Amino acid sequence: MDKQTRKGPLHNMNDSYQMPIQIESDENGLIDRECPNENCLFTFKIDLHDWENKVVGHHMRCPRCGLVAPYDKWWTQGQLAVLNANIKSFALGLVHDELNSTFRQLERQTQRNKYVRISYKPSSRPLYANLPISQTDAWETEITCDECGTRFSIIGNAYFCPCCGKDLSTNAIQDSLTSYRRRIDDLQKVHDIFKQDFSSEEAEKQVESIREDTLGSIVGTFESFCKARYAELGGANAKRGVFQRLRDGDDLFDELTGFRYEHRIGDDGLDFMNLMFNRRHLITHSNGIVDEQYLRKTGDTLYAAGQRVIVRNADLLKLLDFIQEAVNGLLDAKPKESPTT
């Protein structure tokens, strides 16, 4: 797809001045956008035609954090830098023209004045360089929303359509699980890199922190997927956090579809998932310190109260295997047929 260029007014000042801006798409016809949420700042691309025809004049949702904001709040930092430079150049030209007009008028008015005479030699007008708003190079991952048809591109994971806001968790789950596997496989390389600048002990602490963060991300991703899949299947009014509680979520899907996680992963698989989900809860809320409640919920025989749980690569990969099977089962599940009367 060829690059595309759009021109349009940036701002109208006192109904007198307009500064045109030029927006050039990348080679795939997409333009860069950035989430205005300071805690996110996720950068993504959206089709220029979709932007003009579906988004302009409306609100847009961040594909990563879900923030909803007016369409004109999504400039990237690089684009804002170009815009500010263009505005400054444009404003200097306006000021120059106004000063020239004013002093030329004074020069004419004082030509016959025998007391005061003003002469004026205009300077060169500042060069107005209206730089186009260009985009970064095209990215590999491209998504088309099956709800509204909006085409956009991301690096990493996307959970919402930027145009219609549809929850895309079920679309993103496979890419997410694959990325977690890559992250775990690369931990030894990460450890070696840390050792170049830190002690072996500090390097291991950093890698341990990554493992724990990865466990939290895996649990959060599965929860988001289950929430979105439950809604897709026609479920309603699921309580907040219910899909973090595996057995409660299992019961909901059973009631709606007749599918249970155990159908794919067995009781042992569900017990292991429950164990890892509760370890994640300990790490998040109790710095990983084991308590009696955790032991009652999980039956974990590896730890005693007061110890700290350790997240291992093998445990994360095993958890991903079970989650992958549960996800496949949920994607195949269908709502129960209503009984005929």
mmCIF file of C-alpha atoms in Angstrom:
data_model
loop_
_atom_site.group_PDB
_atom_site.id
_atom_site.type_symbol
_atom_site.label_atom_id
_atom_site.label_comp_id
_atom_site.label_asym_id
_atom_site.label_seq_id
_atom_site.Cartn_x
_atom_site.Cartn_y
_atom_site.Cartn_z
ATOM 1 C CA MET A 1 0.000 0.000 0.000
ATOM 2 C CA ASP A 2 1.372 3.413 -0.951
ATOM 3 C CA LYS A 3 1.971 6.171 1.520
ATOM 4 C CA GLN A 4 -0.891 8.612 1.822
ATOM 5 C CA THR A 5 -0.856 12.304 2.676
ATOM 6 C CA ARG A 6 -3.606 14.410 4.192
ATOM 7 C CA LYS A 7 -3.755 18.172 4.627
ATOM 8 C CA GLY A 8 -6.045 20.064 6.932
ATOM 9 C CA PRO A 9 -6.275 23.092 9.236
ATOM 10 C CA LEU A 10 -4.694 22.784 12.656
ATOM 11 C CA HIS A 11 -6.339 25.726 14.376
ATOM 12 C CA ASN A 12 -8.397 28.794 13.614
ATOM 13 C CA MET A 13 -7.276 31.983 15.370
ATOM 14 C CA ASN A 14 -9.959 34.671 15.615
ATOM 15 C CA ASP A 15 -11.458 33.326 12.376
ATOM 16 C CA SER A 16 -8.474 34.806 10.520
ATOM 17 C CA TYR A 17 -5.576 32.396 10.306
ATOM 18 C CA GLN A 18 -5.314 28.714 9.555
ATOM 19 C CA MET A 19 -2.170 26.623 9.491
ATOM 20 C CA PRO A 20 -2.391 23.540 7.278
ATOM 21 C CA ILE A 21 -0.839 20.304 8.481
ATOM 22 C CA GLN A 22 0.286 17.381 6.371
ATOM 23 C CA ILE A 23 -0.110 13.826 7.680
ATOM 24 C CA GLU A 24 1.744 11.090 5.826
ATOM 25 C CA SER A 25 0.873 7.451 6.479
ATOM 26 C CA ASP A 26 3.444 4.668 6.602
ATOM 27 C CA GLU A 27 3.819 2.245 3.689
ATOM 28 C CA ASN A 28 0.793 0.266 4.908
ATOM 29 C CA GLY A 29 -1.500 3.280 5.083
ATOM 30 C CA LEU A 30 -1.341 3.585 8.887
ATOM 31 C CA ILE A 31 -0.615 6.553 11.155
ATOM 32 C CA ASP A 32 0.929 6.571 14.634
ATOM 33 C CA ARG A 33 -1.148 7.321 17.731
ATOM 34 C CA GLU A 34 -0.153 7.461 21.419
ATOM 35 C CA CYS A 35 -2.312 6.923 24.498
ATOM 36 C CA PRO A 36 -2.629 10.198 26.481
ATOM 37 C CA ASN A 37 -2.708 8.262 29.775
ATOM 38 C CA GLU A 38 0.636 9.141 31.407
ATOM 39 C CA ASN A 39 0.718 5.725 33.069
ATOM 40 C CA CYS A 40 0.363 3.994 29.701
ATOM 41 C CA LEU A 41 1.633 6.043 26.698
ATOM 42 C CA PHE A 42 1.053 2.973 24.502
ATOM 43 C CA THR A 43 1.942 3.667 20.857
ATOM 44 C CA PHE A 44 -0.055 2.009 18.093
ATOM 45 C CA LYS A 45 -1.016 2.595 14.466
ATOM 46 C CA ILE A 46 -4.439 2.995 12.880
ATOM 47 C CA ASP A 47 -5.526 3.046 9.251
ATOM 48 C CA LEU A 48 -5.641 6.639 7.966
ATOM 49 C CA HIS A 49 -9.002 6.099 6.221
ATOM 50 C CA ASP A 50 -10.500 4.560 9.370
ATOM 51 C CA TRP A 51 -9.132 7.453 11.409
ATOM 52 C CA GLU A 52 -10.758 10.023 9.138
ATOM 53 C CA ASN A 53 -14.063 8.246 8.598
ATOM 54 C CA LYS A 54 -14.693 6.552 11.945
ATOM 55 C CA VAL A 55 -12.696 8.348 14.650
ATOM 56 C CA VAL A 56 -12.358 12.057 13.811
ATOM 57 C CA GLY A 57 -15.008 13.986 15.705
ATOM 58 C CA HIS A 58 -15.482 11.160 18.189
ATOM 59 C CA HIS A 59 -13.654 9.449 21.041
ATOM 60 C CA MET A 60 -11.089 6.660 20.804
ATOM 61 C CA ARG A 61 -10.087 3.845 23.181
ATOM 62 C CA CYS A 62 -6.508 2.833 23.941
ATOM 63 C CA PRO A 63 -5.935 -0.752 22.729
ATOM 64 C CA ARG A 64 -3.758 -1.450 25.783
ATOM 65 C CA CYS A 65 -5.187 0.280 28.892
ATOM 66 C CA GLY A 66 -8.726 0.992 27.622
ATOM 67 C CA LEU A 67 -8.672 4.765 28.270
ATOM 68 C CA VAL A 68 -11.334 6.661 26.303
ATOM 69 C CA ALA A 69 -10.386 10.182 25.172
ATOM 70 C CA PRO A 70 -11.320 12.671 22.402
ATOM 71 C CA TYR A 71 -9.837 11.962 18.985
ATOM 72 C CA ASP A 72 -7.481 14.979 19.084
ATOM 73 C CA LYS A 73 -5.608 13.833 22.218
ATOM 74 C CA TRP A 74 -3.665 10.998 20.589
ATOM 75 C CA TRP A 75 -0.599 12.712 19.068
ATOM 76 C CA THR A 76 2.719 10.957 19.689
ATOM 77 C CA GLN A 77 5.549 12.870 21.354
ATOM 78 C CA GLY A 78 7.450 12.971 18.070
ATOM 79 C CA GLN A 79 4.428 14.330 16.209
ATOM 80 C CA LEU A 80 3.894 17.007 18.863
ATOM 81 C CA ALA A 81 7.507 18.110 18.471
ATOM 82 C CA VAL A 82 6.989 18.566 14.714
ATOM 83 C CA LEU A 83 3.666 20.354 15.274
ATOM 84 C CA ASN A 84 5.204 22.738 17.801
ATOM 85 C CA ALA A 85 8.061 23.534 15.420
ATOM 86 C CA ASN A 86 5.573 24.191 12.608
ATOM 87 C CA ILE A 87 3.407 26.391 14.840
ATOM 88 C CA LYS A 88 6.433 28.414 15.966
ATOM 89 C CA SER A 89 7.573 28.901 12.370
ATOM 90 C CA PHE A 90 4.047 29.825 11.271
ATOM 91 C CA ALA A 91 3.604 32.284 14.162
ATOM 92 C CA LEU A 92 6.925 34.010 13.467
ATOM 93 C CA GLY A 93 5.808 34.574 9.892
ATOM 94 C CA LEU A 94 2.512 36.090 11.077
ATOM 95 C CA VAL A 95 4.295 38.395 13.517
ATOM 96 C CA HIS A 96 6.726 39.453 10.796
ATOM 97 C CA ASP A 97 3.867 40.290 8.418
ATOM 98 C CA GLU A 98 1.990 42.282 11.073
ATOM 99 C CA LEU A 99 5.101 44.292 11.977
ATOM 100 C CA ASN A 100 5.838 44.984 8.323
ATOM 101 C CA SER A 101 2.283 46.180 7.744
ATOM 102 C CA THR A 102 2.326 48.398 10.845
ATOM 103 C CA PHE A 103 5.663 50.084 10.137
ATOM 104 C CA ARG A 104 4.947 50.573 6.439
ATOM 105 C CA GLN A 105 1.740 52.341 7.398
ATOM 106 C CA LEU A 106 3.664 54.549 9.841
ATOM 107 C CA GLU A 107 6.230 55.293 7.151
ATOM 108 C CA ARG A 108 3.514 56.450 4.738
ATOM 109 C CA GLN A 109 1.743 58.501 7.406
ATOM 110 C CA THR A 110 4.906 60.405 8.393
ATOM 111 C CA GLN A 111 6.290 61.128 4.921
ATOM 112 C CA ARG A 112 4.896 64.724 4.946
ATOM 113 C CA ASN A 113 5.394 65.308 8.666
ATOM 114 C CA LYS A 114 8.123 67.950 9.176
ATOM 115 C CA TYR A 115 8.637 67.010 12.811
ATOM 116 C CA VAL A 116 8.678 63.211 12.775
ATOM 117 C CA ARG A 117 9.500 61.033 9.842
ATOM 118 C CA ILE A 118 9.760 57.258 10.071
ATOM 119 C CA SER A 119 11.591 55.193 7.516
ATOM 120 C CA TYR A 120 11.427 51.424 7.536
ATOM 121 C CA LYS A 121 13.386 48.745 5.737
ATOM 122 C CA PRO A 122 11.639 45.380 6.034
ATOM 123 C CA SER A 123 13.704 42.362 6.959
ATOM 124 C CA SER A 124 13.471 39.021 5.227
ATOM 125 C CA ARG A 125 10.433 36.979 6.149
ATOM 126 C CA PRO A 126 11.295 33.972 8.374
ATOM 127 C CA LEU A 127 11.206 30.755 6.408
ATOM 128 C CA TYR A 128 8.036 28.801 7.140
ATOM 129 C CA ALA A 129 8.900 25.111 6.991
ATOM 130 C CA ASN A 130 5.658 23.170 7.166
ATOM 131 C CA LEU A 131 7.122 19.759 7.935
ATOM 132 C CA PRO A 132 4.816 16.788 7.266
ATOM 133 C CA ILE A 133 3.727 14.575 10.171
ATOM 134 C CA SER A 134 5.479 11.368 9.176
ATOM 135 C CA GLN A 135 5.179 7.937 10.808
ATOM 136 C CA THR A 136 7.517 5.255 12.099
ATOM 137 C CA ASP A 137 8.211 2.197 9.960
ATOM 138 C CA ALA A 138 5.436 -0.363 9.550
ATOM 139 C CA TRP A 139 5.091 -3.105 12.184
ATOM 140 C CA GLU A 140 4.435 -6.808 11.650
ATOM 141 C CA THR A 141 1.362 -7.368 13.845
ATOM 142 C CA GLU A 142 -1.780 -6.023 12.178
ATOM 143 C CA ILE A 143 -5.332 -6.506 13.470
ATOM 144 C CA THR A 144 -8.710 -5.951 11.828
ATOM 145 C CA CYS A 145 -11.610 -5.656 14.265
ATOM 146 C CA ASP A 146 -14.317 -8.173 13.377
ATOM 147 C CA GLU A 147 -16.928 -5.846 14.868
ATOM 148 C CA CYS A 148 -16.329 -2.551 13.019
ATOM 149 C CA GLY A 149 -13.626 -3.421 10.471
ATOM 150 C CA THR A 150 -11.065 -0.928 11.801
ATOM 151 C CA ARG A 151 -7.509 -1.846 10.851
ATOM 152 C CA PHE A 152 -4.705 -1.137 13.316
ATOM 153 C CA SER A 153 -1.219 -2.335 14.188
ATOM 154 C CA ILE A 154 0.509 -2.905 17.521
ATOM 155 C CA ILE A 155 3.700 -4.100 19.176
ATOM 156 C CA GLY A 156 2.841 -6.418 22.055
ATOM 157 C CA ASN A 157 -0.755 -7.100 23.041
ATOM 158 C CA ALA A 158 -4.007 -5.276 22.329
ATOM 159 C CA TYR A 159 -7.139 -5.765 24.408
ATOM 160 C CA PHE A 160 -9.552 -3.269 22.805
ATOM 161 C CA CYS A 161 -10.446 -2.008 19.346
ATOM 162 C CA PRO A 162 -9.445 1.690 19.269
ATOM 163 C CA CYS A 163 -12.566 2.584 17.280
ATOM 164 C CA CYS A 164 -15.554 0.634 18.631
ATOM 165 C CA GLY A 165 -13.922 -0.445 21.908
ATOM 166 C CA LYS A 166 -14.677 -4.159 21.479
ATOM 167 C CA ASP A 167 -12.871 -6.377 23.998
ATOM 168 C CA LEU A 168 -10.239 -8.253 21.984
ATOM 169 C CA SER A 169 -8.899 -10.404 24.820
ATOM 170 C CA THR A 170 -10.034 -13.589 23.110
ATOM 171 C CA ASN A 171 -8.177 -12.546 19.947
ATOM 172 C CA ALA A 172 -4.978 -11.668 21.817
ATOM 173 C CA ILE A 173 -4.724 -14.688 24.105
ATOM 174 C CA GLN A 174 -2.644 -16.905 21.791
ATOM 175 C CA ASP A 175 -0.104 -14.158 21.076
ATOM 176 C CA SER A 176 0.098 -13.394 24.796
ATOM 177 C CA LEU A 177 0.783 -16.997 25.782
ATOM 178 C CA THR A 178 3.459 -17.277 23.091
ATOM 179 C CA SER A 179 5.147 -14.072 24.272
ATOM 180 C CA TYR A 180 5.247 -15.366 27.862
ATOM 181 C CA ARG A 181 6.974 -18.535 26.696
ATOM 182 C CA ARG A 182 9.577 -16.490 24.850
ATOM 183 C CA ARG A 183 10.113 -14.335 27.923
ATOM 184 C CA ILE A 184 10.699 -17.397 30.117
ATOM 185 C CA ASP A 185 13.011 -18.995 27.546
ATOM 186 C CA ASP A 186 15.086 -15.791 27.429
ATOM 187 C CA LEU A 187 15.560 -15.483 31.198
ATOM 188 C CA GLN A 188 19.014 -17.078 31.151
ATOM 189 C CA LYS A 189 20.132 -14.524 28.552
ATOM 190 C CA VAL A 190 18.650 -11.761 30.712
ATOM 191 C CA HIS A 191 20.519 -13.141 33.734
ATOM 192 C CA ASP A 192 23.816 -13.093 31.819
ATOM 193 C CA ILE A 193 23.209 -9.495 30.715
ATOM 194 C CA PHE A 194 22.496 -8.397 34.290
ATOM 195 C CA LYS A 195 25.712 -10.086 35.457
ATOM 196 C CA GLN A 196 27.697 -7.758 33.223
ATOM 197 C CA ASP A 197 26.682 -4.790 35.389
ATOM 198 C CA PHE A 198 25.647 -6.367 38.708
ATOM 199 C CA SER A 199 26.768 -9.084 41.088
ATOM 200 C CA SER A 200 25.477 -12.626 40.616
ATOM 201 C CA GLU A 201 23.206 -12.154 43.623
ATOM 202 C CA GLU A 202 21.702 -8.937 42.267
ATOM 203 C CA ALA A 203 21.304 -10.477 38.803
ATOM 204 C CA GLU A 204 19.370 -13.391 40.306
ATOM 205 C CA LYS A 205 17.132 -10.968 42.230
ATOM 206 C CA GLN A 206 16.316 -9.138 39.011
ATOM 207 C CA VAL A 207 15.452 -12.372 37.200
ATOM 208 C CA GLU A 208 13.370 -13.552 40.161
ATOM 209 C CA SER A 209 11.406 -10.312 39.965
ATOM 210 C CA ILE A 210 10.781 -10.918 36.249
ATOM 211 C CA ARG A 211 9.507 -14.430 36.998
ATOM 212 C CA GLU A 212 7.086 -13.092 39.597
ATOM 213 C CA ASP A 213 5.898 -10.326 37.273
ATOM 214 C CA THR A 214 5.406 -12.896 34.521
ATOM 215 C CA LEU A 215 3.273 -15.051 36.821
ATOM 216 C CA GLY A 216 1.095 -12.021 37.577
ATOM 217 C CA SER A 217 0.793 -11.228 33.873
ATOM 218 C CA ILE A 218 -0.179 -14.803 33.009
ATOM 219 C CA VAL A 219 -2.917 -14.846 35.647
ATOM 220 C CA GLY A 220 -4.177 -11.410 34.560
ATOM 221 C CA THR A 221 -4.229 -12.429 30.900
ATOM 222 C CA PHE A 222 -6.211 -15.590 31.627
ATOM 223 C CA GLU A 223 -8.664 -13.614 33.761
ATOM 224 C CA SER A 224 -9.193 -11.038 30.982
ATOM 225 C CA PHE A 225 -9.664 -13.791 28.418
ATOM 226 C CA CYS A 226 -12.225 -15.613 30.567
ATOM 227 C CA LYS A 227 -14.144 -12.406 31.215
ATOM 228 C CA ALA A 228 -14.300 -11.596 27.491
ATOM 229 C CA ARG A 229 -15.094 -15.173 26.468
ATOM 230 C CA TYR A 230 -17.868 -15.426 29.061
ATOM 231 C CA ALA A 231 -19.468 -12.285 27.612
ATOM 232 C CA GLU A 232 -19.066 -13.589 24.037
ATOM 233 C CA LEU A 233 -20.888 -16.769 25.009
ATOM 234 C CA GLY A 234 -23.808 -14.750 26.344
ATOM 235 C CA GLY A 235 -22.906 -14.694 30.028
ATOM 236 C CA ALA A 236 -23.837 -11.637 32.051
ATOM 237 C CA ASN A 237 -23.209 -10.065 35.444
ATOM 238 C CA ALA A 238 -20.024 -11.965 36.288
ATOM 239 C CA LYS A 239 -18.765 -10.676 39.622
ATOM 240 C CA ARG A 240 -15.538 -8.716 39.740
ATOM 241 C CA GLY A 241 -12.504 -10.989 40.091
ATOM 242 C CA VAL A 242 -14.527 -14.190 39.730
ATOM 243 C CA PHE A 243 -12.185 -15.594 37.074
ATOM 244 C CA GLN A 244 -9.191 -15.233 39.387
ATOM 245 C CA ARG A 245 -10.987 -17.758 41.597
ATOM 246 C CA LEU A 246 -10.608 -20.736 39.309
ATOM 247 C CA ARG A 247 -13.283 -22.964 40.759
ATOM 248 C CA ASP A 248 -15.875 -20.172 40.763
ATOM 249 C CA GLY A 249 -15.068 -19.336 37.144
ATOM 250 C CA ASP A 250 -15.168 -23.026 36.301
ATOM 251 C CA ASP A 251 -18.695 -23.248 37.707
ATOM 252 C CA LEU A 252 -19.832 -20.234 35.656
ATOM 253 C CA PHE A 253 -18.652 -21.751 32.378
ATOM 254 C CA ASP A 254 -20.160 -25.108 33.340
ATOM 255 C CA GLU A 255 -23.526 -23.473 33.953
ATOM 256 C CA LEU A 256 -23.358 -21.531 30.685
ATOM 257 C CA THR A 257 -21.852 -24.120 28.336
ATOM 258 C CA GLY A 258 -21.392 -27.427 30.124
ATOM 259 C CA PHE A 259 -17.602 -27.088 29.705
ATOM 260 C CA ARG A 260 -15.286 -27.329 32.698
ATOM 261 C CA TYR A 261 -11.542 -26.731 32.764
ATOM 262 C CA GLU A 262 -11.093 -30.320 34.002
ATOM 263 C CA HIS A 263 -12.444 -31.621 30.701
ATOM 264 C CA ARG A 264 -9.147 -30.552 29.095
ATOM 265 C CA ILE A 265 -6.628 -30.521 31.954
ATOM 266 C CA GLY A 266 -8.027 -32.997 34.464
ATOM 267 C CA ASP A 267 -8.258 -32.543 38.220
ATOM 268 C CA ASP A 268 -4.464 -32.485 38.585
ATOM 269 C CA GLY A 269 -4.182 -29.671 36.066
ATOM 270 C CA LEU A 270 -6.847 -27.626 37.812
ATOM 271 C CA ASP A 271 -5.160 -28.217 41.178
ATOM 272 C CA PHE A 272 -1.843 -26.984 39.767
ATOM 273 C CA MET A 273 -3.449 -23.897 38.238
ATOM 274 C CA ASN A 274 -5.130 -23.195 41.570
ATOM 275 C CA LEU A 275 -1.764 -23.572 43.314
ATOM 276 C CA MET A 276 -0.019 -21.092 40.993
ATOM 277 C CA PHE A 277 -2.900 -18.608 41.062
ATOM 278 C CA ASN A 278 -2.737 -18.587 44.862
ATOM 279 C CA ARG A 279 1.042 -18.173 44.810
ATOM 280 C CA ARG A 280 0.497 -15.145 42.606
ATOM 281 C CA HIS A 281 -1.951 -13.827 45.219
ATOM 282 C CA LEU A 282 0.656 -14.289 47.970
ATOM 283 C CA ILE A 283 3.338 -12.479 45.964
ATOM 284 C CA THR A 284 1.004 -9.590 45.163
ATOM 285 C CA HIS A 285 -0.529 -9.107 48.597
ATOM 286 C CA SER A 286 1.851 -10.698 51.146
ATOM 287 C CA ASN A 287 5.294 -10.393 49.532
ATOM 288 C CA GLY A 288 5.115 -14.128 48.879
ATOM 289 C CA ILE A 289 5.010 -15.132 52.560
ATOM 290 C CA VAL A 290 3.044 -18.336 53.126
ATOM 291 C CA ASP A 291 0.171 -18.255 55.630
ATOM 292 C CA GLU A 292 -2.284 -20.810 56.935
ATOM 293 C CA GLN A 293 -5.061 -19.632 54.619
ATOM 294 C CA TYR A 294 -2.870 -20.317 51.577
ATOM 295 C CA LEU A 295 -2.053 -23.800 52.852
ATOM 296 C CA ARG A 296 -5.734 -24.580 53.389
ATOM 297 C CA LYS A 297 -6.693 -23.365 49.908
ATOM 298 C CA THR A 298 -3.934 -25.180 48.036
ATOM 299 C CA GLY A 299 -2.748 -28.129 50.113
ATOM 300 C CA ASP A 300 0.796 -27.081 49.107
ATOM 301 C CA THR A 301 3.229 -29.491 50.793
ATOM 302 C CA LEU A 302 6.397 -27.734 49.612
ATOM 303 C CA TYR A 303 6.080 -24.835 52.050
ATOM 304 C CA ALA A 304 5.258 -24.172 55.690
ATOM 305 C CA ALA A 305 3.735 -21.016 57.145
ATOM 306 C CA GLY A 306 6.306 -18.208 57.271
ATOM 307 C CA GLN A 307 8.316 -19.356 54.259
ATOM 308 C CA ARG A 308 8.421 -17.431 50.979
ATOM 309 C CA VAL A 309 7.257 -19.024 47.734
ATOM 310 C CA ILE A 310 9.705 -19.267 44.841
ATOM 311 C CA VAL A 311 8.596 -19.061 41.210
ATOM 312 C CA ARG A 312 10.531 -21.394 38.905
ATOM 313 C CA ASN A 313 10.750 -21.414 35.120
ATOM 314 C CA ALA A 314 9.435 -24.981 34.988
ATOM 315 C CA ASP A 315 6.369 -24.014 37.025
ATOM 316 C CA LEU A 316 5.581 -21.110 34.699
ATOM 317 C CA LEU A 317 5.889 -23.282 31.588
ATOM 318 C CA LYS A 318 3.726 -25.984 33.146
ATOM 319 C CA LEU A 319 1.110 -23.370 34.045
ATOM 320 C CA LEU A 320 1.139 -22.083 30.462
ATOM 321 C CA ASP A 321 0.584 -25.623 29.156
ATOM 322 C CA PHE A 322 -2.525 -26.053 31.296
ATOM 323 C CA ILE A 323 -3.827 -22.570 30.499
ATOM 324 C CA GLN A 324 -3.365 -23.217 26.779
ATOM 325 C CA GLU A 325 -5.506 -26.355 27.040
ATOM 326 C CA ALA A 326 -8.168 -24.560 29.097
ATOM 327 C CA VAL A 327 -8.225 -21.714 26.562
ATOM 328 C CA ASN A 328 -8.629 -24.138 23.663
ATOM 329 C CA GLY A 329 -11.545 -25.744 25.453
ATOM 330 C CA LEU A 330 -13.213 -22.413 26.115
ATOM 331 C CA LEU A 331 -12.790 -21.353 22.487
ATOM 332 C CA ASP A 332 -14.509 -24.568 21.393
ATOM 333 C CA ALA A 333 -17.302 -24.249 23.972
ATOM 334 C CA LYS A 334 -20.837 -23.348 22.885
ATOM 335 C CA PRO A 335 -23.748 -22.030 24.948
ATOM 336 C CA LYS A 336 -26.193 -24.648 26.128
ATOM 337 C CA GLU A 337 -29.312 -24.917 24.026
ATOM 338 C CA SER A 338 -32.429 -23.550 25.672
ATOM 339 C CA PRO A 339 -34.905 -26.305 26.517
ATOM 340 C CA THR A 340 -37.863 -26.425 24.154
ATOM 341 C CA THR A 341 -41.317 -26.014 25.604
#
